[in-house]
Amino acid sequence: MLTKYSYSTIDNGYIRLLYGYGVVGVIVFVLFYYLTVKKLIDKNKYVYLVAIIIFSIWAISENVLYSFYFNFTLLFWNEILGNKKSK
């Protein structure tokens, strides 16, 4: 599409993510989001869940998942990737 129209006509963030990172990348992305949401539910941090849900719905109509400038919800992946502090 880029060579034919001189711009990307794909406006769905999930499809653009699939084109950019492939099936394995999308599976890892969705798995990280799933584990993050599960961890946030366990910690009763529902405000962050609302942000992730709104951003996920926004990504259906806009290409925001692909850009790390817009996708601030990746910061919540620290919940699953961060080190556990010892007492």
Coordinates of C-alpha atoms in Angstrom, one line a residue:
M1 CA 0.0 0.0 0.0
L2 CA 2.9 2.4 0.8
T3 CA 4.4 2.1 -2.6
K4 CA 1.1 2.4 -4.5
Y5 CA -0.5 5.3 -2.5
S6 CA 2.6 6.9 -0.9
Y7 CA 1.1 6.5 2.5
S8 CA -0.1 3.7 4.7
T9 CA -3.8 3.2 4.3
I10 CA -4.0 0.7 7.2
D11 CA -5.6 2.6 10.0
N12 CA -6.3 -0.3 12.3
G13 CA -3.6 -0.5 15.0
Y14 CA -3.9 -4.3 15.3
I15 CA -3.5 -4.9 11.6
R16 CA -0.6 -2.5 11.4
L17 CA 1.0 -4.3 14.4
L18 CA 0.5 -7.6 12.5
Y19 CA 2.2 -6.2 9.4
G20 CA 5.1 -4.8 11.5
Y21 CA 5.9 -7.6 13.9
G22 CA 4.2 -10.7 12.4
V23 CA 2.0 -13.3 14.1
V24 CA 4.5 -14.1 16.8
G25 CA 4.9 -10.4 17.7
V26 CA 1.1 -9.9 17.9
I27 CA 0.8 -13.0 20.1
V28 CA 3.5 -11.8 22.5
F29 CA 1.9 -8.3 22.5
V30 CA -1.6 -9.7 23.4
L31 CA -0.1 -12.1 25.9
F32 CA 1.7 -9.3 27.7
Y33 CA -1.5 -7.3 27.8
Y34 CA -3.5 -10.2 29.1
L35 CA -1.0 -10.9 31.9
T36 CA -0.8 -7.2 32.8
V37 CA -4.6 -6.9 33.0
K38 CA -4.8 -10.1 35.1
K39 CA -2.1 -8.7 37.5
L40 CA -3.8 -5.3 37.7
I41 CA -7.1 -7.0 38.6
D42 CA -5.4 -8.9 41.4
K43 CA -4.0 -5.7 42.8
N44 CA -7.3 -3.8 42.5
K45 CA -5.9 -1.1 40.3
Y46 CA -9.0 -0.5 38.2
V47 CA -8.0 3.0 37.1
Y48 CA -5.1 1.6 35.0
L49 CA -7.5 -1.0 33.6
V50 CA -9.8 1.7 32.3
A51 CA -6.8 3.4 30.6
I52 CA -5.8 0.1 28.9
I53 CA -9.4 -0.7 27.8
I54 CA -9.9 2.8 26.4
F55 CA -6.6 2.6 24.6
S56 CA -7.4 -0.8 23.2
I57 CA -10.7 0.4 21.8
W58 CA -9.0 3.5 20.3
A59 CA -6.5 1.2 18.6
I60 CA -9.3 -0.3 16.6
S61 CA -9.9 2.9 14.7
E62 CA -6.5 4.5 14.8
N63 CA -2.9 3.4 14.3
V64 CA -1.6 4.0 17.8
L65 CA -0.4 0.6 18.9
Y66 CA 2.5 0.7 16.5
S67 CA 3.9 4.0 17.8
F68 CA 5.6 4.1 21.2
Y69 CA 4.9 7.8 21.3
F70 CA 1.2 7.2 21.8
N71 CA 1.2 3.8 23.4
F72 CA 1.8 4.8 27.0
T73 CA 0.0 1.6 28.2
L74 CA 3.2 -0.4 27.6
L75 CA 4.5 1.2 30.8
F76 CA 2.0 -1.1 32.6
W77 CA 3.9 -4.1 31.4
N78 CA 6.2 -3.4 34.4
E79 CA 3.6 -5.2 36.5
I80 CA 4.6 -8.5 34.9
L81 CA 8.2 -7.7 33.8
G82 CA 9.4 -5.9 36.9
N83 CA 11.5 -7.5 39.6
K84 CA 9.8 -8.4 42.8
K85 CA 11.2 -6.6 45.8
S86 CA 12.4 -8.8 48.6
K87 CA 11.5 -7.9 52.2

